[in-house]
Short mmCIF file of C-alpha atoms and ligand atoms in Angstrom, two decimals:
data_model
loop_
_atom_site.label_atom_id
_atom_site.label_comp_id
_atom_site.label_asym_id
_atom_site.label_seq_id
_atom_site.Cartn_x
_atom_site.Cartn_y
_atom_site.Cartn_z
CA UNK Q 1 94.20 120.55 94.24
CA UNK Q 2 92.53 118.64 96.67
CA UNK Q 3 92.26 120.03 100.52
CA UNK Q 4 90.78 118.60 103.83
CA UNK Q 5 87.75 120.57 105.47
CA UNK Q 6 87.60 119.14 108.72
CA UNK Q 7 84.72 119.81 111.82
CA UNK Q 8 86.72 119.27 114.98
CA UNK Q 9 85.23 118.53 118.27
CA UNK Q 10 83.94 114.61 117.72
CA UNK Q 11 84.83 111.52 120.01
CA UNK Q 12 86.13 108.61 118.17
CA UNK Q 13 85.17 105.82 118.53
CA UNK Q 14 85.19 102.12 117.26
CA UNK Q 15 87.68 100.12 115.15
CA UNK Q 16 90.32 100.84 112.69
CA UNK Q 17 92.34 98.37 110.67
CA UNK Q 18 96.12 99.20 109.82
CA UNK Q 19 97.43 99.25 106.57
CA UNK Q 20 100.99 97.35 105.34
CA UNK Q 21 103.79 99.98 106.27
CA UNK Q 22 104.99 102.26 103.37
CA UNK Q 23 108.53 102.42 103.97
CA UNK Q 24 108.89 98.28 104.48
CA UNK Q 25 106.85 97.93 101.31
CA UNK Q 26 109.11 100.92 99.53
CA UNK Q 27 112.22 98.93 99.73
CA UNK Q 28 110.85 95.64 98.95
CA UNK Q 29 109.33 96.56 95.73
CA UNK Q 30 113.27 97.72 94.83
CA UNK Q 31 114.65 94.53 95.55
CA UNK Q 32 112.20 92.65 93.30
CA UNK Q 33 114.30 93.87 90.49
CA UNK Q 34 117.21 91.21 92.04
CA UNK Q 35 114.70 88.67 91.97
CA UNK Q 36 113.65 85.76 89.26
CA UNK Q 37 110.49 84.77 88.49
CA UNK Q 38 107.50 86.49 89.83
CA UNK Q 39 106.74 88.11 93.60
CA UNK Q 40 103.78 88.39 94.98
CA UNK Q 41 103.52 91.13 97.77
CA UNK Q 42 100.24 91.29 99.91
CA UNK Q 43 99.77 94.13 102.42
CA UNK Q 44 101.16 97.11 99.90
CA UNK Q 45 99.23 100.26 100.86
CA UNK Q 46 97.31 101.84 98.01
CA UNK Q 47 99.42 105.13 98.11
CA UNK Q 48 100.72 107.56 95.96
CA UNK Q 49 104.18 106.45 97.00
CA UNK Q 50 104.11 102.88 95.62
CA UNK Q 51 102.29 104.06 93.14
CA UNK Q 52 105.20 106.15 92.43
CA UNK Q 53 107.52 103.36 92.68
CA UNK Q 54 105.55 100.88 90.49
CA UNK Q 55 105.79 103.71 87.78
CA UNK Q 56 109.35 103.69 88.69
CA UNK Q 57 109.66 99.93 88.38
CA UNK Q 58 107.98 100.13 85.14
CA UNK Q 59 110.67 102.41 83.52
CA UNK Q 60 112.86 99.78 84.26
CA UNK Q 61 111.61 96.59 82.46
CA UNK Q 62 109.28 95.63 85.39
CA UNK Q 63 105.89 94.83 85.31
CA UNK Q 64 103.32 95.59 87.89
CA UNK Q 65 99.73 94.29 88.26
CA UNK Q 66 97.07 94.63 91.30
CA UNK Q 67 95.11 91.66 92.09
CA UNK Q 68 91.87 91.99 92.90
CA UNK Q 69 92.50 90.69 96.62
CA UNK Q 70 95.27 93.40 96.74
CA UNK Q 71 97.76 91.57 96.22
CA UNK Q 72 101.20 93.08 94.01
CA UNK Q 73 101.98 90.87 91.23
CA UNK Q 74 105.72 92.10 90.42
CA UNK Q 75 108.15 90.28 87.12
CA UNK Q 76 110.98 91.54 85.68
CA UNK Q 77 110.24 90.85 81.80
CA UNK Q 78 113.95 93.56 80.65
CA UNK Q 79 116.84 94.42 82.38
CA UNK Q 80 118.35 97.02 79.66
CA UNK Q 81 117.27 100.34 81.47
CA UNK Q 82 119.58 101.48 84.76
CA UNK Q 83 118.27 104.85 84.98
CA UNK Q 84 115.94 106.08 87.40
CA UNK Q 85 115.35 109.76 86.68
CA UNK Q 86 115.30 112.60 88.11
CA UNK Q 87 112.16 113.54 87.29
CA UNK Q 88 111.02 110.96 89.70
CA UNK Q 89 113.18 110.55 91.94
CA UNK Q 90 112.82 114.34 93.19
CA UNK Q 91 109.34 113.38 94.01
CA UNK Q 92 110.03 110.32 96.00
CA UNK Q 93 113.18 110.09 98.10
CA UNK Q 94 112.92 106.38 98.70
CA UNK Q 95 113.30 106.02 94.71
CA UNK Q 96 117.18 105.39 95.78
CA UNK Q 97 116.36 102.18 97.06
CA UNK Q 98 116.48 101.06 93.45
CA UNK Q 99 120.29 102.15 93.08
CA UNK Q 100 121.64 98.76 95.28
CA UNK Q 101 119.18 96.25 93.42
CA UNK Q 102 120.16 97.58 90.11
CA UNK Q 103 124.06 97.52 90.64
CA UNK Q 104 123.98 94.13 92.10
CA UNK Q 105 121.61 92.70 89.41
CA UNK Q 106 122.21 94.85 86.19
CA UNK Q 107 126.10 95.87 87.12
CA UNK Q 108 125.39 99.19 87.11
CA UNK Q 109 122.87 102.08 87.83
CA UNK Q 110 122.16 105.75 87.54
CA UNK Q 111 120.50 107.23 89.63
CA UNK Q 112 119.38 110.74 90.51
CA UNK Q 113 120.35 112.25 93.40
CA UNK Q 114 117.38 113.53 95.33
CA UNK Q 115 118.47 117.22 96.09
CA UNK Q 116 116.75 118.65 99.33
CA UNK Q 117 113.73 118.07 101.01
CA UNK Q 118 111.07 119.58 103.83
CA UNK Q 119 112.78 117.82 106.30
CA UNK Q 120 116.48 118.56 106.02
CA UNK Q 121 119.28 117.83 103.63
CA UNK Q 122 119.16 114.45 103.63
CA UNK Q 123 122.45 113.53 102.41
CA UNK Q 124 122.97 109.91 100.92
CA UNK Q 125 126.74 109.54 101.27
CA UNK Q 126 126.32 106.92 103.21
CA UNK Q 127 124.69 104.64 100.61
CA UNK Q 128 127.24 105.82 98.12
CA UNK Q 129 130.28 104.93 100.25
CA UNK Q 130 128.75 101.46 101.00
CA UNK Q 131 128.57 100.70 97.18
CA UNK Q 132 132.01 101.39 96.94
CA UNK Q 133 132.81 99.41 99.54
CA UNK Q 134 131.37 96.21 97.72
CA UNK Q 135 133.55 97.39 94.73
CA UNK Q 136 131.47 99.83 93.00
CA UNK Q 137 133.41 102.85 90.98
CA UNK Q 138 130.75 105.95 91.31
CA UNK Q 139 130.92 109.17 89.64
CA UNK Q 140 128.66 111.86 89.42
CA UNK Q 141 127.14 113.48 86.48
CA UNK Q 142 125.16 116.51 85.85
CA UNK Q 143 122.94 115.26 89.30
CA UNK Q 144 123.63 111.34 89.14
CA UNK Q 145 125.15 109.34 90.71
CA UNK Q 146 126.58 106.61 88.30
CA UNK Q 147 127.32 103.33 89.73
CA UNK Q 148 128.93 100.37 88.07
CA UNK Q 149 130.84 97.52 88.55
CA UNK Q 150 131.53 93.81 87.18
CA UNK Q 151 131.39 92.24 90.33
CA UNK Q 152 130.05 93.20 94.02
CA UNK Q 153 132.71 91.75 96.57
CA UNK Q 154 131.13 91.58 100.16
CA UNK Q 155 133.04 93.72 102.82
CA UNK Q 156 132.89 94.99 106.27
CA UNK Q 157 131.15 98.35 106.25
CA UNK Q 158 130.23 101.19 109.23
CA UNK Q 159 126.62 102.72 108.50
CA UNK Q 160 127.02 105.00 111.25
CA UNK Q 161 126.30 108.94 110.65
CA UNK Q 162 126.09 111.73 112.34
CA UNK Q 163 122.40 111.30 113.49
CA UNK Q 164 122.64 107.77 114.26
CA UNK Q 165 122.60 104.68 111.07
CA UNK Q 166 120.63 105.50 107.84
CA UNK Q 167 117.74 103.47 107.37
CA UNK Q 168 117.36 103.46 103.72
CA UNK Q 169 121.13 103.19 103.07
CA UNK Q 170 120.90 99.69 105.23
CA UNK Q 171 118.31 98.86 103.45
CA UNK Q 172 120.58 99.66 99.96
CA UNK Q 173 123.60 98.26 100.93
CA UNK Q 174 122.08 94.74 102.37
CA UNK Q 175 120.40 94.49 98.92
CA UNK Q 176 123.76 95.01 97.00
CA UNK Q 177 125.40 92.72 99.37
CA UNK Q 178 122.78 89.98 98.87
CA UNK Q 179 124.28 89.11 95.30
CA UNK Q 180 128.16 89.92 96.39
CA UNK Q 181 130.61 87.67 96.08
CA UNK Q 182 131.39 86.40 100.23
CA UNK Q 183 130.01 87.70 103.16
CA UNK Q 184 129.04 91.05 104.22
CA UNK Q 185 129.01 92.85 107.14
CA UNK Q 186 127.08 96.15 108.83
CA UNK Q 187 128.23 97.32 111.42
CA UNK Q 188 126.20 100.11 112.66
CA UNK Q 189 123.39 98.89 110.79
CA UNK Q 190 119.68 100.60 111.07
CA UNK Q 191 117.81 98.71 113.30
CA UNK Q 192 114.06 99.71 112.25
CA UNK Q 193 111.55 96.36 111.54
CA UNK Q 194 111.06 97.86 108.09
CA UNK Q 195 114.68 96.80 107.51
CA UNK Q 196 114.06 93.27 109.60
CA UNK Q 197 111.04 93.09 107.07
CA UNK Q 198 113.18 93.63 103.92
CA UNK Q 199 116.09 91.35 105.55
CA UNK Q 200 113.23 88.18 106.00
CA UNK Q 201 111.61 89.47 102.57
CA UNK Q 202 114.99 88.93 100.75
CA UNK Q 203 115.44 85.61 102.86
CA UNK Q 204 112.07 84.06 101.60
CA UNK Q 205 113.42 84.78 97.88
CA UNK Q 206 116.76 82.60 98.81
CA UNK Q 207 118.77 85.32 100.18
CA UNK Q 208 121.60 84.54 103.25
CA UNK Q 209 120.78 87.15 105.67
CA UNK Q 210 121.51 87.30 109.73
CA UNK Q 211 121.03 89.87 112.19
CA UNK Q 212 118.38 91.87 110.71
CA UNK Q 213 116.62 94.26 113.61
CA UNK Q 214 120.61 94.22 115.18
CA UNK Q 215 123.10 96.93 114.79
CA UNK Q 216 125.01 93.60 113.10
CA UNK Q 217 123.78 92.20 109.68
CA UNK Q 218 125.97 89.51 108.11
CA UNK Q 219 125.25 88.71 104.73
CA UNK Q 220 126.46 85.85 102.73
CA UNK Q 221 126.30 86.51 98.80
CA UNK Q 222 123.92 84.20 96.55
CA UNK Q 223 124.09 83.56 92.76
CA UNK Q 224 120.71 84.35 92.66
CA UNK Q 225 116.99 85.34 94.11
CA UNK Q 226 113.83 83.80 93.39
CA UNK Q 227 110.55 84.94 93.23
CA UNK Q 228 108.02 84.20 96.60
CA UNK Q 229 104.83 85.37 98.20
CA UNK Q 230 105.46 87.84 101.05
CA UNK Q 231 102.90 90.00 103.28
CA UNK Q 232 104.37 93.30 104.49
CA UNK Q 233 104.24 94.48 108.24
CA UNK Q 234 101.63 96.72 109.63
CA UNK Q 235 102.07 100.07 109.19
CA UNK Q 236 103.81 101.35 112.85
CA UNK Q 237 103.62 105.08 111.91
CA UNK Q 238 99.80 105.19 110.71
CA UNK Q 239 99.22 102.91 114.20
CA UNK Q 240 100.73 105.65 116.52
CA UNK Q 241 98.82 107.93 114.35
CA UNK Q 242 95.58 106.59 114.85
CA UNK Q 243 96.70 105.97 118.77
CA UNK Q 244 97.24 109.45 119.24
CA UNK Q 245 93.85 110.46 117.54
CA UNK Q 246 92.28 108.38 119.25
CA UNK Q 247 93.93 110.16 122.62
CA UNK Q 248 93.61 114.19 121.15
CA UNK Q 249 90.00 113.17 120.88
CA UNK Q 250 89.33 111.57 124.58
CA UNK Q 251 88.13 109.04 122.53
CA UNK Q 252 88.23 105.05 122.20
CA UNK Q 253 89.92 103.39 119.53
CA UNK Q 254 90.77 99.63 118.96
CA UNK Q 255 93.20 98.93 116.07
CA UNK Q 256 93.59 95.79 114.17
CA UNK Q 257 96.22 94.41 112.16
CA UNK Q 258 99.27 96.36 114.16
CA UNK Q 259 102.18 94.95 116.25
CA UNK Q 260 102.23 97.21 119.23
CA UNK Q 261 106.06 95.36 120.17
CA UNK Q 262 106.90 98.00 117.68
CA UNK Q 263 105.67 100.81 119.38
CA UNK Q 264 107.18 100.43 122.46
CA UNK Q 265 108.65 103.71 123.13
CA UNK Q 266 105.71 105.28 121.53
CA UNK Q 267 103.59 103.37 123.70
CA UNK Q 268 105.80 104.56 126.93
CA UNK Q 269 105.21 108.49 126.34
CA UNK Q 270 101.29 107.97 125.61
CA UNK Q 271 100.72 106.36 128.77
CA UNK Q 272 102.96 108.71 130.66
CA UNK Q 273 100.56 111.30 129.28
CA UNK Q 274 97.87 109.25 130.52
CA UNK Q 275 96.60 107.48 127.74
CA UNK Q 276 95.43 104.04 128.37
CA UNK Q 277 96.73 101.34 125.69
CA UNK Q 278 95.68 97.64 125.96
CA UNK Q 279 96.94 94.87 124.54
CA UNK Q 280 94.77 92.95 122.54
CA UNK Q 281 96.31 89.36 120.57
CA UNK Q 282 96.03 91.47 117.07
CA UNK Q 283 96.21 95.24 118.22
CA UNK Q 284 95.23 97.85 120.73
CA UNK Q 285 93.25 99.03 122.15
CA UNK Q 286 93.49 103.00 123.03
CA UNK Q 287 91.83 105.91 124.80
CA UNK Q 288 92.66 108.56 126.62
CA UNK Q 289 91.92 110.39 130.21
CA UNK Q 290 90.50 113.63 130.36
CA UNK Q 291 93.38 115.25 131.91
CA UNK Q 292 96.36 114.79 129.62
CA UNK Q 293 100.21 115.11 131.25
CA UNK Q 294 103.09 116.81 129.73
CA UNK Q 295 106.14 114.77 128.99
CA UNK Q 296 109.51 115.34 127.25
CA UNK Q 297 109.93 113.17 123.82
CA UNK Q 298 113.21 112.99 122.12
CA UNK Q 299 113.59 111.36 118.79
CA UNK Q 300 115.81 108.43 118.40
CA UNK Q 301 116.48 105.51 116.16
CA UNK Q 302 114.96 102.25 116.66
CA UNK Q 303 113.87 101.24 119.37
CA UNK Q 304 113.26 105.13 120.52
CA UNK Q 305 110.63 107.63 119.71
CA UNK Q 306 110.10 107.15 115.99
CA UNK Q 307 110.89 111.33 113.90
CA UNK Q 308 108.31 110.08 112.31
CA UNK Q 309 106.01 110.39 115.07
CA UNK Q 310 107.26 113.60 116.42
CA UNK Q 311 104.85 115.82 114.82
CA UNK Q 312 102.06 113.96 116.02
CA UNK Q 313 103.00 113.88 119.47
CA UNK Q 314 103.65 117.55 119.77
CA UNK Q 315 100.10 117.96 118.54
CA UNK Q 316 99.17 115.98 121.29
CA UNK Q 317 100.95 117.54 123.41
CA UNK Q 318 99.82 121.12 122.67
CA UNK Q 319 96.52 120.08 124.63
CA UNK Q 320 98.56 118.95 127.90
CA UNK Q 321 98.23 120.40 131.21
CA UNK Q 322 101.79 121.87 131.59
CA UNK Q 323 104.27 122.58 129.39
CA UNK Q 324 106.41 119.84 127.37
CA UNK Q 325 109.90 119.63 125.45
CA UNK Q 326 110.31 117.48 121.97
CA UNK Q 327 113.52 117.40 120.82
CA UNK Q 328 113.84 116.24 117.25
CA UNK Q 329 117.70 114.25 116.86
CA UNK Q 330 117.57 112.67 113.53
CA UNK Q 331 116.18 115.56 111.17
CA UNK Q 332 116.81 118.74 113.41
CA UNK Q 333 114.67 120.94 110.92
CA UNK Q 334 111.64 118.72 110.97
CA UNK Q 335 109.59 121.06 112.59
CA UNK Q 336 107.60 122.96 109.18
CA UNK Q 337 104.17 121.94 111.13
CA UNK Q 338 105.06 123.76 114.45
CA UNK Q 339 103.84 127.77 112.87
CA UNK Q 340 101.09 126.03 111.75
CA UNK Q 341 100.03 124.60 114.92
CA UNK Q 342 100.62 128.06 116.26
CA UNK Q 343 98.21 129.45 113.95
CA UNK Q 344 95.18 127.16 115.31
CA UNK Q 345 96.43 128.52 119.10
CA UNK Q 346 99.26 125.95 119.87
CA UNK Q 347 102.13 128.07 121.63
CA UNK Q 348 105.02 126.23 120.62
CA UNK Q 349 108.11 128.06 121.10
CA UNK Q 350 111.13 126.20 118.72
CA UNK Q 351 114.92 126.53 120.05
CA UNK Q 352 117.13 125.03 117.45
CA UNK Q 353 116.11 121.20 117.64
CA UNK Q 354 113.78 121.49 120.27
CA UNK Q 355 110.32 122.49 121.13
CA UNK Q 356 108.35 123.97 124.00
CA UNK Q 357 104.90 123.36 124.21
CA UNK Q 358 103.12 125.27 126.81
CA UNK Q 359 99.82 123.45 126.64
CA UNK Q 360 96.57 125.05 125.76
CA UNK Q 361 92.92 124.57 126.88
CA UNK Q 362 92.03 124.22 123.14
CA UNK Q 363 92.55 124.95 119.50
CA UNK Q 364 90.89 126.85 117.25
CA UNK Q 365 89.78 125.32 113.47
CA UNK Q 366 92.15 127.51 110.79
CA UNK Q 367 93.31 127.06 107.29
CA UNK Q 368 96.79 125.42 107.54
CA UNK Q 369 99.22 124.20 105.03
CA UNK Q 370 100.47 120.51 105.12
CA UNK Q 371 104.07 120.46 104.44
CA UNK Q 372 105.59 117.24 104.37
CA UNK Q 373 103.78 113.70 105.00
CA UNK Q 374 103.69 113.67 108.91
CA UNK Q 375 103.48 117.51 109.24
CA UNK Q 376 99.99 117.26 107.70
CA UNK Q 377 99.06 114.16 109.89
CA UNK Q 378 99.61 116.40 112.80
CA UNK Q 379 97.58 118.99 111.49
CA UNK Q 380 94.67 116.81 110.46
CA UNK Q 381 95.45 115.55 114.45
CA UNK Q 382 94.69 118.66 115.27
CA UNK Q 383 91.83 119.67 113.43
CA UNK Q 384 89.56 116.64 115.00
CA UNK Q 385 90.02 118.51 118.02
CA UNK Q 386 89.97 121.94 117.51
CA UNK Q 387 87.09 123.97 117.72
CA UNK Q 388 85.44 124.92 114.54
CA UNK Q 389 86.39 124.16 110.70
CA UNK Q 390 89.94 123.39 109.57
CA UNK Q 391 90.94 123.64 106.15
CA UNK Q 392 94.12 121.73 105.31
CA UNK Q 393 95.20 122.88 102.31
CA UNK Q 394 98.23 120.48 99.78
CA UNK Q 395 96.73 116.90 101.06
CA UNK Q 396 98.74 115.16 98.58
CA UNK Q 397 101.13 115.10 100.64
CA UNK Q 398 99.17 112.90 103.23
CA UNK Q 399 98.12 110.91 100.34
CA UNK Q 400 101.88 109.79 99.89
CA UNK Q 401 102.12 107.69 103.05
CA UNK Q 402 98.54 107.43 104.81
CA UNK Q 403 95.87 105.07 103.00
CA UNK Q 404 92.24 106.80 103.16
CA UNK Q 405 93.41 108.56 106.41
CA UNK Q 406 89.48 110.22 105.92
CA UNK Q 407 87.81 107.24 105.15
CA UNK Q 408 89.33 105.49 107.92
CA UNK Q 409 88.74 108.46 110.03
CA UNK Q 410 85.54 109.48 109.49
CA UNK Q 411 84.32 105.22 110.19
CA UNK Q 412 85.06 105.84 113.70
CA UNK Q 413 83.12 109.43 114.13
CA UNK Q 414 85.36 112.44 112.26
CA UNK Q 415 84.29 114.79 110.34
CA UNK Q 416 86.44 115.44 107.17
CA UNK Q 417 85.34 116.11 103.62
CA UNK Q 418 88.12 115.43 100.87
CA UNK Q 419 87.30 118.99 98.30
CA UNK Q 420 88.76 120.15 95.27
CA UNK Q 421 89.90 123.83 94.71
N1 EPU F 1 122.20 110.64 106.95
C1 EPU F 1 123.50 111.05 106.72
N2 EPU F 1 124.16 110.53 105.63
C2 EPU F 1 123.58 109.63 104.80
C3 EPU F 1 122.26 109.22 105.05
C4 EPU F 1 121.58 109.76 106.15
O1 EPU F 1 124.05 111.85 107.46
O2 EPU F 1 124.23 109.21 103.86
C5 EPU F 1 121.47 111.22 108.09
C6 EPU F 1 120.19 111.93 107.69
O3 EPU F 1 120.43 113.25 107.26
C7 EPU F 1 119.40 111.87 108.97
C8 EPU F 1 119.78 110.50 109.54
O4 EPU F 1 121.01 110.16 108.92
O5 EPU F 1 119.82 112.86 109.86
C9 EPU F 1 118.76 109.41 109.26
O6 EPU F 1 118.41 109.40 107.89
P1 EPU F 1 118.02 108.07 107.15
O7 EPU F 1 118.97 107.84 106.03
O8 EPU F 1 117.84 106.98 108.14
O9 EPU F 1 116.61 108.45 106.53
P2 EPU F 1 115.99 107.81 105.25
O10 EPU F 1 116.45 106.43 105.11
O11 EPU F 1 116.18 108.74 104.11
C10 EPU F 1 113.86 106.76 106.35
C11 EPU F 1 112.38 106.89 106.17
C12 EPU F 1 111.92 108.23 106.71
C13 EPU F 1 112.30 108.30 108.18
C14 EPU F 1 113.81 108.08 108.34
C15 EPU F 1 114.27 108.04 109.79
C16 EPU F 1 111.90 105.56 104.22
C17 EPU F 1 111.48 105.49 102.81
N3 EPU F 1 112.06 106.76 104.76
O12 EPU F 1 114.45 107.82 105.59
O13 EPU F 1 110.51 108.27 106.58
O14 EPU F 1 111.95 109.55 108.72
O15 EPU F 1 114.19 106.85 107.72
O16 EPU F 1 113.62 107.04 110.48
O17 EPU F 1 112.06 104.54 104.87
C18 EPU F 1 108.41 109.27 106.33
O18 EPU F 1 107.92 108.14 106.16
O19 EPU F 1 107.69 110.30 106.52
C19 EPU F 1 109.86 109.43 106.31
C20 EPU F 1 110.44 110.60 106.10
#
């Protein structure tokens, strides 16, 4: 197993170019089973996620090919299989993005439910209720979820949950709804550009789609989708990443290829702690004061502070001078990175959904654990900074939503080796 050795204590400095965002580029590759002819997607992350899903894709009568530009050469040559197993699906959630493209085109699907996760429960009742909505009958059996139906009638349909809309299950049910018979609406939708980017993806194969990026979609049913060329939007979460390593490290950082009008919230809190973010036409440009401010962050959907930034931050935050408060609303367990920040000197004190951070004057290099994707970007966060060697033991899980985080990394002054056990 591979494992991150990392010398803390360097300034970075210089530029880094942002990849296409995992989970817009997740959801698209699903709906190319909907689609005729063949789709071309550019800006799809080498990761072990798509990778994942192109396996996935592949199991279903889809072929995949990498150009040599990059570019994701996707055709549908069989549409017998409906199954996406479990086997896979437990090691990707997103893999239930396939379950609305494959009712809608194929008339039915089975699919795996995913079962728990690092994070939380993750329940997908949502997505379940809104295929039913559009007609679906759904039954489960022995751990999946079989969908069928022999035609998709569109329907007005609440996404709302308990923490806010589901982002994926938008993402589902405005898939399914694309080939329904009459209009669709979501009320309550998921607001998140990753869903605007599947909603103008879908669009540029044919599809009827308003109000993507609004709590409103309406979506008026097609016959059917056709193939087009599409480039995937810049990857928001690996920008605030590389924003906030660029502050832990009081260093300088410009970042191409990234639309900070997506970061806006993100963007807020850094400055309040007194990082200094310019706007540049195709990026940012980011670095950070000596003295660094505590704030309070609480997660929220779109347009708020991003749960997938929330590790991240509180790494950043364990250096301020004071003591902070995240508060984590849309996974409330999300917090598997916080003992290990502890163990490299953080004090972080966790009260149910919420954390104190009593800053430090600095941490100290340890071997941590990486738990889930963004708890392990947090701790690789915090290993540029700490003092002495970090060893970051079960990388793959970094490797499932940040492209070369090292490479790109060490270009702009780190120090991180990629070893093998
Ligand atoms: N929820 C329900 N019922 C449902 C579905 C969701 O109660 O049927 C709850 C969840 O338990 C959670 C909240 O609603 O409390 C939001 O979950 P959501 O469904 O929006 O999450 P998701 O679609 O499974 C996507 C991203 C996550 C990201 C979340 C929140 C993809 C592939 N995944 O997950 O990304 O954290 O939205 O923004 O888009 C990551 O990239 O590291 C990651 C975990």
């Amino acid at each position: 197993m591979d494992y991150f050795q990392i010398n803390g204590g360097n300034r970075l400095k210089g530029t880094v170019t942002i990849s296409g965002a995992k989970n817009a580029a997740l959801p698209i590759m699903a709906a190319t089973l909907m689609v005729d002819g063949e789709t071309v997607l550019q800006g799809v992350p080498d990761l072990i996620d798509v990778r994942h899903m192109c396996k996935m894709l592949n199991k279903l009568g889809v072929q995949t090919r990498r150009d040599d530009d990059g570019g994701l050469r996707i055709t549908v040559t069989d549409e017998m299989n409906c199954h996406a197993e479990y086997e896979l699906v437990r090691q990707m959630r997103a893999s239930v993005c396939l379950m609305g493209p494959l009712l809608a085109k194929r008339k039915k699907a089975q699919v795996a439910l995913p079962g728990g996760c690092a994070i939380g429960d993750r329940p997908i009742s949502l997505h379940i209720s809104g295929m039913e909505a559009l007609g679906a009958d759904s039954e489960l059996i022995s751990g999946d979820i079989h969908l069928k139906a022999k035609k998709l009638i569109g329907s007005e349909i609440f996404l709302g949950g308990p923490f806010g809309s589901t982002v994926t299950g938008t993402a589902n049910i405005m898939m399914a709804a694309t080939l329904a018979q009459g209009r669709t609406i979501l009320e309550s939708a998921a607001c998140e550009p990753e869903i605007t980017d599947l909603g103008d993806f879908l669009i540029a194969c044919g599809a009827q789609i308003s109000g993507q990026g609004t709590p409103r979609i309406t979506i008026d049913g097609v016959s059917s989708l056709r193939g087009c060329e599409y480039a995937i939007i810049p990857d928001r979460i690996e920008t605030g990443t590389f924003m906030i390593a660029a502050a832990i490290t009081n260093g300088e950082l410009t970042l191409q290829n990234c639309r900070p009008q997506h970061l806006l919230a993100v963007i807020d809190r850094l400055r309040r702690v007194g990082v200094i973010i310019e706007r540049q036409d195709d990026g940012v440009v980011v670095s950070s004061a000596r003295r660094l401010e505590p704030v309070e962050v609480s997660t929220q959907p779109y347009p708020g502070f991003p749960t997938d930034l929330q590790a991240q931050i509180s790494a950043l935050l364990c250096l301020a001078d004071g003591n902070s408060m995240v508060t984590e609303k849309i996974f409330p367990d999300r917090f598997l990175h916080v003992a290990e920040l502890n163990r490299m000197g953080a004090r972080i004190r966790k009260e149910s959904a919420t954390v104190m951070i009593e800053g430090v004057k600095r941490l100290v290099g340890a071997p941590v654990m990486a738990s889930d994707l963004r708890a392990s970007a947090a701790l690789v966060l915090a290993g540029l900074v700490a003092k002495g060697q970090t060893q970051l033991d079960r990388i793959y899980h970094i490797d499932r939503g940040y492209e070369q985080i090292e490479k790109k990394l060490n270009a702009v002054g780190a120090d991180i080796a990629r070893l093998s056990e």
